[in-house]
C-alpha atoms as one frame of an Amber mdcrd trajectory, in Angstrom:
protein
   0.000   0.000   0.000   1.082   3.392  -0.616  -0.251   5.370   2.871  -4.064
   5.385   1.851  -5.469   1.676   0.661  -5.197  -0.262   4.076  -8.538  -0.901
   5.492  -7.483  -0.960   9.112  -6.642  -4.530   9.411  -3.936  -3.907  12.061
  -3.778  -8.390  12.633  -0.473  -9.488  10.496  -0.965 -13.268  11.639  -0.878
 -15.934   8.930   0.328 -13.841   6.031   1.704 -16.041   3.116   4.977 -14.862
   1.100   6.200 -15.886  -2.824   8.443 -17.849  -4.551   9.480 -17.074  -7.827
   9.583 -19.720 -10.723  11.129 -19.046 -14.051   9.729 -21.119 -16.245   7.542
 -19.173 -18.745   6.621 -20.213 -22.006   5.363 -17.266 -23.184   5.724 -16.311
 -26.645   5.781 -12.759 -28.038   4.554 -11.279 -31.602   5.145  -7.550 -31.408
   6.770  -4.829 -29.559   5.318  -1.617 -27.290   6.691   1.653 -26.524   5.294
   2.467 -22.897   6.401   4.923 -20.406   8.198   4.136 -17.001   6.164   5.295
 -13.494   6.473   3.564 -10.369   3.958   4.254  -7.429   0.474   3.324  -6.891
  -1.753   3.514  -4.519  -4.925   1.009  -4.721  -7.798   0.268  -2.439  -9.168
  -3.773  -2.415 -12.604  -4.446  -3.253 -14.126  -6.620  -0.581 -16.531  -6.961
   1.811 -15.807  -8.618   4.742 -12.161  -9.831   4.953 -10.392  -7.251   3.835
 -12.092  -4.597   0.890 -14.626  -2.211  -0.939 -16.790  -3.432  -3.346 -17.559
  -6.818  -3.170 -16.615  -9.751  -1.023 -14.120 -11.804  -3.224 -10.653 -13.344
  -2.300 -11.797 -16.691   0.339 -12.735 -18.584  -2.351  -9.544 -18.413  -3.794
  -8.237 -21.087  -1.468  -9.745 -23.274  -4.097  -8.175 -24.792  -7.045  -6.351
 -27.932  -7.920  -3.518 -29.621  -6.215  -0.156 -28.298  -7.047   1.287 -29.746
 -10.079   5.283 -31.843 -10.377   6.672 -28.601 -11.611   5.494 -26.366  -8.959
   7.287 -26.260  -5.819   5.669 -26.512  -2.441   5.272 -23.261  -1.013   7.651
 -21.850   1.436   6.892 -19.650   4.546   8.713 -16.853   6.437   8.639 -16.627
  10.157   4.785 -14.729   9.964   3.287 -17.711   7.933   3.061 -16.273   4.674
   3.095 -18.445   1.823   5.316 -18.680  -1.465   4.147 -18.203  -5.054   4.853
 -19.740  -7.790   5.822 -16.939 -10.138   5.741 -17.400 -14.005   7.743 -15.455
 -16.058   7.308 -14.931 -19.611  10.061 -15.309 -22.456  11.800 -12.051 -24.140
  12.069 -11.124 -27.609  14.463  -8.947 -29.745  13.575  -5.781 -29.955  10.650
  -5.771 -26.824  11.127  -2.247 -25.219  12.509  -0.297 -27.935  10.149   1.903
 -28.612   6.847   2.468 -30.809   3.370   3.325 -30.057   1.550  -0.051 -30.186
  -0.157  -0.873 -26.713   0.988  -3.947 -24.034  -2.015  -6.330 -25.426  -0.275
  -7.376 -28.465   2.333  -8.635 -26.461   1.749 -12.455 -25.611   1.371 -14.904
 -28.324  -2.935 -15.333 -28.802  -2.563 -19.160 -28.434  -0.972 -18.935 -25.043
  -3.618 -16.628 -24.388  -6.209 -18.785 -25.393  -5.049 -21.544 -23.942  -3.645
 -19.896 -20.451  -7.220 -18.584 -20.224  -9.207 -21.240 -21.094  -7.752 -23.427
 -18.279  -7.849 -21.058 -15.931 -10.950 -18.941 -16.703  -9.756 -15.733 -16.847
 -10.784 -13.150 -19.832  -8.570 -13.202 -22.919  -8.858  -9.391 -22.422  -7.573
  -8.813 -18.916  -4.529 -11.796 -19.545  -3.407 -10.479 -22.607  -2.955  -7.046
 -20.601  -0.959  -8.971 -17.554   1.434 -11.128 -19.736   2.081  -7.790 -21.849
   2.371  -5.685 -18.839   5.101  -8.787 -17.245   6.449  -8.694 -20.906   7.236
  -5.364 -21.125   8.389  -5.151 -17.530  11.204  -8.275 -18.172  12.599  -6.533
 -21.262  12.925  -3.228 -19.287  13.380  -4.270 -15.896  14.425  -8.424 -16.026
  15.914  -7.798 -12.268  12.444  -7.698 -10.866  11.436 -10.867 -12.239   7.631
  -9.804 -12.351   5.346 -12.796 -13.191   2.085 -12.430 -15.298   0.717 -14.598
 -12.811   1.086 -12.070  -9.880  -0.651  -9.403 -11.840  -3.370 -11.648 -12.436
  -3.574 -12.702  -8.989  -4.199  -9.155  -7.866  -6.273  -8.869 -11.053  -8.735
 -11.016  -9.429  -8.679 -10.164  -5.538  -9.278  -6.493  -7.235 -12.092  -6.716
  -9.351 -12.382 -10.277 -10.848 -10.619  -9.193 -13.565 -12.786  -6.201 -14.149
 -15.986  -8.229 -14.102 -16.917  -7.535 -10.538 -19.888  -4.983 -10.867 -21.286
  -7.508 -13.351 -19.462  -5.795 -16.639 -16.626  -7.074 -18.259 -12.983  -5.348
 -19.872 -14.274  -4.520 -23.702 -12.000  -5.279 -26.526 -10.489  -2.138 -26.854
  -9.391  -2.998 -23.077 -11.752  -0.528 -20.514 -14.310  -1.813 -18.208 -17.376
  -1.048 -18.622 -19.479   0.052 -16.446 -16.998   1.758 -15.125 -15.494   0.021
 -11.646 -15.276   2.659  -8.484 -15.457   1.453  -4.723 -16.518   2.977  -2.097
 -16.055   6.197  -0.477 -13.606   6.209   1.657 -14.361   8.280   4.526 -12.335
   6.475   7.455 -15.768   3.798   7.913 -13.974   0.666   8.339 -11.912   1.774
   5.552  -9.134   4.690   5.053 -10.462   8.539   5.350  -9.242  10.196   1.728
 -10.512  13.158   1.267 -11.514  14.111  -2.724  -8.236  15.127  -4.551  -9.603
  14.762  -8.323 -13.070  16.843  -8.119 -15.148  13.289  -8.774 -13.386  13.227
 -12.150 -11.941   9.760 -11.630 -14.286   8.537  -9.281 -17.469  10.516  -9.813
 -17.171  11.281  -5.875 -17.077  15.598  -4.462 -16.272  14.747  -0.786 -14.102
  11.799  -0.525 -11.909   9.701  -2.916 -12.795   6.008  -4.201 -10.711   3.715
  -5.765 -11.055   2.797  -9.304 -10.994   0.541 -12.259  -9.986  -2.817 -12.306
  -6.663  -2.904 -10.495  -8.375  -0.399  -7.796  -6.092   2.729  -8.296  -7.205
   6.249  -6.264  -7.409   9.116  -7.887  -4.567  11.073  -6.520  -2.207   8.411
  -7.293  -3.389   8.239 -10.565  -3.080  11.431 -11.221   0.599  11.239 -10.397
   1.593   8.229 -11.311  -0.833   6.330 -14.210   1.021   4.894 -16.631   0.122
   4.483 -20.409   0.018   0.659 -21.713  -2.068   0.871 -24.256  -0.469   3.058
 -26.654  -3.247   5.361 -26.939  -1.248   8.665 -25.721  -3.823   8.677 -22.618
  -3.300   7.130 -19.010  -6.804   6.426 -17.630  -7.390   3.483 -15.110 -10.559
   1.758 -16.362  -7.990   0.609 -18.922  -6.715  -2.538 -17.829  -3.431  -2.437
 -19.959  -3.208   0.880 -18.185  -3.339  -0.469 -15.087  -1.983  -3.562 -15.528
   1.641  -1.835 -16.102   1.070   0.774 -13.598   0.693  -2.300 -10.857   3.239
  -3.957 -12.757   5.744  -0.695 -12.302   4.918   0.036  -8.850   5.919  -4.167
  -7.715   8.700  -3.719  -9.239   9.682  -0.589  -7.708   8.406  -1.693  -3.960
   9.874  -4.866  -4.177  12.260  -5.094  -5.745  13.634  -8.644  -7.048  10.453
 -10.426  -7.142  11.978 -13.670  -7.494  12.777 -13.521  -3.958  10.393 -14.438
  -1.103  11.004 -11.375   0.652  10.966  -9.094  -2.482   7.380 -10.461  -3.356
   6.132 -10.061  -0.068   7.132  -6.335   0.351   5.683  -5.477  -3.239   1.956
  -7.293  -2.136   2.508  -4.847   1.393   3.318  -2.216  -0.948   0.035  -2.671
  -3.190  -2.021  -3.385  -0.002  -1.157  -3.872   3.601  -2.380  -6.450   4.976
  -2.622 -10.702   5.945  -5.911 -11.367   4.451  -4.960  -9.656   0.910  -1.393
 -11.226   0.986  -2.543 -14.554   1.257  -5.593 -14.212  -1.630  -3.217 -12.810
  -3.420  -0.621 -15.728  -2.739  -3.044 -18.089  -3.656  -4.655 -16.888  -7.011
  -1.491 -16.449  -8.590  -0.004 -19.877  -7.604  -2.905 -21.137  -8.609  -2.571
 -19.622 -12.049   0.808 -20.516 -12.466  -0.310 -23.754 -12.559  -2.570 -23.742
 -15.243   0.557 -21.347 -17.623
């Protein structure tokens, strides 16, 4: 979290920590020109355990057994378990420059395939394994996995289908996603710093779109990922490489335990989000 999302959990029991795999098999078929920006500040989107707009991230537990290539979890001394984190393949040429967005990164049978087995839009994984793309050609220290960004992809919004919409093809949710207002009832107290621009919201800010991003972060920080000269965070290549920045730049080397760990605190403080988050993505990296 960056000072605003926490929802004042305060309890840091049982929190679950990462482990980096680099096996990807992702295959790319164009390039992207995207800018650099590296802090975010989101708010979850859950009732009950830990959020704002709906009450997502338990059921996550679920999912198949881990797989022979997927290593049993680790744990630091707080409990937190280790993800499996999937890391896509480079190409000549990624991160030189050019207009075209993050979506026409990955390779549309991996897509297909990826998203197929684990039910996840085509849309919203094409903009996490381009934002992880971009972000290993640029920045291969972090180690960034596509399968982290969809793991907070889902605790977030359900990959932008949360409010009952879905991520369009030119990549923006619609209806637009915005959470609650958070005025300091059982959630953070952030006064308006956008005019209801972003959020729609006079008195008090709300996070928004489907990687839950508040407005004055946004403002400072949004990054463009889908090449269309314009940063706005219903767009979930947008966001996608904003979150993707910001990990990077909070944690660190993702492919350690410890690096992933403090880039999840980063994005959102907290046990309950750390281990939904921890669980999604190893269970994604399972099915890519």
């Amino acid at each position: 979290m960056t000072r605003g999302r926490m929802r004042g959990r305060g309890r840091r029991r049982g929190r679950r920590s990462v482990r980096t795999h680099r096996g990807g098999r992702l295959a790319l078929v164009g390039a992207a020109g995207v800018g650099v920006l590296g802090l975010a500040v989101l708010v979850v989107s859950v009732l009950g355990a830990f959020g704002v707009l709906s009450g997502i991230g338990a059921e996550a537990a679920g999912g198949a057994s881990r797989s022979a290539d997927v290593p049993a979890p680790s744990a630091d001394a707080d409990g937190r378990m280790a993800v499996d984190q999937k890391e896509p393949g480079a190409t000549a040429g990624l991160g030189a420059g050019g207009a075209e967005g993050i979506a026409g990164l990955a390779e549309q049978a991996w897509v297909a395939r990826v998203g197929g087995r684990t039910g996840i839009p085509e849309r919203a994984l094409r903009a996490y394994a381009g934002a992880a793309l971009r972000l290993q050609a640029e920045r291969p220290a972090c180690g960034l996995g596509w399968n982290t960004l969809a793991g907070i992809g889902y605790v977030e919004s359900r990959h932008g289908t949360l409010t009952g919409g879905a991520i369009d093809a030119d990549g923006v949710a619609r209806p637009a996603i915005v959470g609650v207002a958070l005025d300091g009832d059982g959630v953070a107290d952030i006064a308006d710093t956008d005019g209801g621009a972003l959020d729609g919201d006079t008195e008090h800010d709300r996070a928004v779109g489907p990687m839950q991003f508040i407005p004055a972060t946004w403002r400072t920080h949004g990054v463009d990922g889908s090449g269309d000269g314009a940063a706005d965070p219903q767009n979930v290549d947008d966001a996608a490489l904003t979150a993707a920045e910001y990990l990077c730049d909070v944690g660190g080397d993702l492919s350690d335990a410890a690096g992933w760990i403090r880039a999840i605190d980063g994005y959102n403080r907290g046990v309950d989000y750390n281990n939904a988050v921890a669980i999604a993505a190893n269970r994604y990296a399972r099915a890519g």
